[in-house]
Each structure stands twice: as C-alpha cells, then as structure tokens.
GROMACS .gro file of C-alpha atoms in nm:
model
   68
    1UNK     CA    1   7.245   5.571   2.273
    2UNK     CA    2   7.379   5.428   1.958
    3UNK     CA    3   7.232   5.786   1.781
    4UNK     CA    4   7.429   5.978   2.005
    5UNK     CA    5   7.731   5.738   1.860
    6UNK     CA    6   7.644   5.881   1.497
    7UNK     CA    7   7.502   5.549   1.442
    8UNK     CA    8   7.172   5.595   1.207
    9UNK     CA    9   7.009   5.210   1.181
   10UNK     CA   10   7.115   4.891   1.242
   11UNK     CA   11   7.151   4.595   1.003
   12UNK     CA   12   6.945   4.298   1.115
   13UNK     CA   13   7.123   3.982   1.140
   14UNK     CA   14   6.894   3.747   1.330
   15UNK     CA   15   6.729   3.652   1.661
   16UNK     CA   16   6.980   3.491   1.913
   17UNK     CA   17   6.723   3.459   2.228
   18UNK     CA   18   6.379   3.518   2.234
   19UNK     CA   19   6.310   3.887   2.151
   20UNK     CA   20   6.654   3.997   2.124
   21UNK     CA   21   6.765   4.124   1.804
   22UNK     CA   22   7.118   4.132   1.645
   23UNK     CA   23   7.342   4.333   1.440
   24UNK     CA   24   7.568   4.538   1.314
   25UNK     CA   25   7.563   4.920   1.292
   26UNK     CA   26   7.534   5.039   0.978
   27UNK     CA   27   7.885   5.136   0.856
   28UNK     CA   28   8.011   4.959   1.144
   29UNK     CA   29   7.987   4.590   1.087
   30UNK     CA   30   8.265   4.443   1.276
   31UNK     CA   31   8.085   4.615   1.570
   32UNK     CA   32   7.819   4.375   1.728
   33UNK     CA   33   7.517   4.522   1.877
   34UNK     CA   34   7.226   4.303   2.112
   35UNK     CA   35   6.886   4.502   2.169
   36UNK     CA   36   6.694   4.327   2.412
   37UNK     CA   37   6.386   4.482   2.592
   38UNK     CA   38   6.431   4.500   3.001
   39UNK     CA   39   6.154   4.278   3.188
   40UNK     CA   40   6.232   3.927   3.054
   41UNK     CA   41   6.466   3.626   2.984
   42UNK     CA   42   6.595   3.379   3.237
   43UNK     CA   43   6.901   3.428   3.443
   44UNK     CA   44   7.141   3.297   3.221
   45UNK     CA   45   7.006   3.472   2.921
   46UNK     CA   46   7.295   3.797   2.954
   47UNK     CA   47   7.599   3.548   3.003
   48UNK     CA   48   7.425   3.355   2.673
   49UNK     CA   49   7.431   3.676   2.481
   50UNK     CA   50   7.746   3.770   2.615
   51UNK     CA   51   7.924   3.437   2.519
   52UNK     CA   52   7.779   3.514   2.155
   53UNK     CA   53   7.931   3.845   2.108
   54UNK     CA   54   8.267   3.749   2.263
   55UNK     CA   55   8.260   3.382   2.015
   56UNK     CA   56   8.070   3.464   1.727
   57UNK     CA   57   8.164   3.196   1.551
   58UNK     CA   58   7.997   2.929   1.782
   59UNK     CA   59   8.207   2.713   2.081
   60UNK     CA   60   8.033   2.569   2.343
   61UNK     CA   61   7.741   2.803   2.495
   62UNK     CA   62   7.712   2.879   2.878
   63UNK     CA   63   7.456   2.638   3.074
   64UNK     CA   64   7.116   2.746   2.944
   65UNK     CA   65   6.997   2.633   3.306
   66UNK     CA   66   6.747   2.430   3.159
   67UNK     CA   67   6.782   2.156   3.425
   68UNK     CA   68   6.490   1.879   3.396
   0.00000   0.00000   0.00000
C-alpha cells in the first residue's frame, strides 16, 4: 500500500506493542505509520496504537485491560 503511495522504506522509530513497528515514511516524517501483522494482540491493542498516533507525545493511554 504505502508503495503504491510513492513511499520507498520506512524509518524505524521503535516498538510501541509487541510486534508492531513504528515510523515515519521516508521523506514523510510528520506522517506516522503502525505495521502490525493480523492474528494477534489483545482487544485493546488498536485503540492503544490509535491513542499513540493521535498523542504522540504521551497523555494518559487507553485501559490496557489488564485487569488482575
């Protein structure tokens, strides 16, 4: 998808969630981009990741669900 954007690699910034990777296109850097692998991650894990591209500067996260 992103290739079909004219977008040619991605600069690595870090790992957010388990095996999701994030970044910036490169070029592009105020863009955000999350690549996360279907198949995994808990329920809460998308509003997580979208919390973090919408406040990337921190705030309080969304319940991780992690209820003991």
């Amino acid at each position: 998808m992103l290739q079909a954007l004219g977008i040619d690699g991605i600069d690595l910034l870090d790992e957010p969630e388990p095996c999701v990777a994030r970044g910036t296109p490169l070029g592009l850097p105020s863009l955000p981009v999350l690549v996360k692998a279907d198949g995994f991650g808990d329920d809460g894990m998308l509003p997580r990741l979208c919390h973090l591209v919408r406040h990337p500067a921190g705030g309080p996260a969304p319940d991780r669900g992690d209820h003991a």
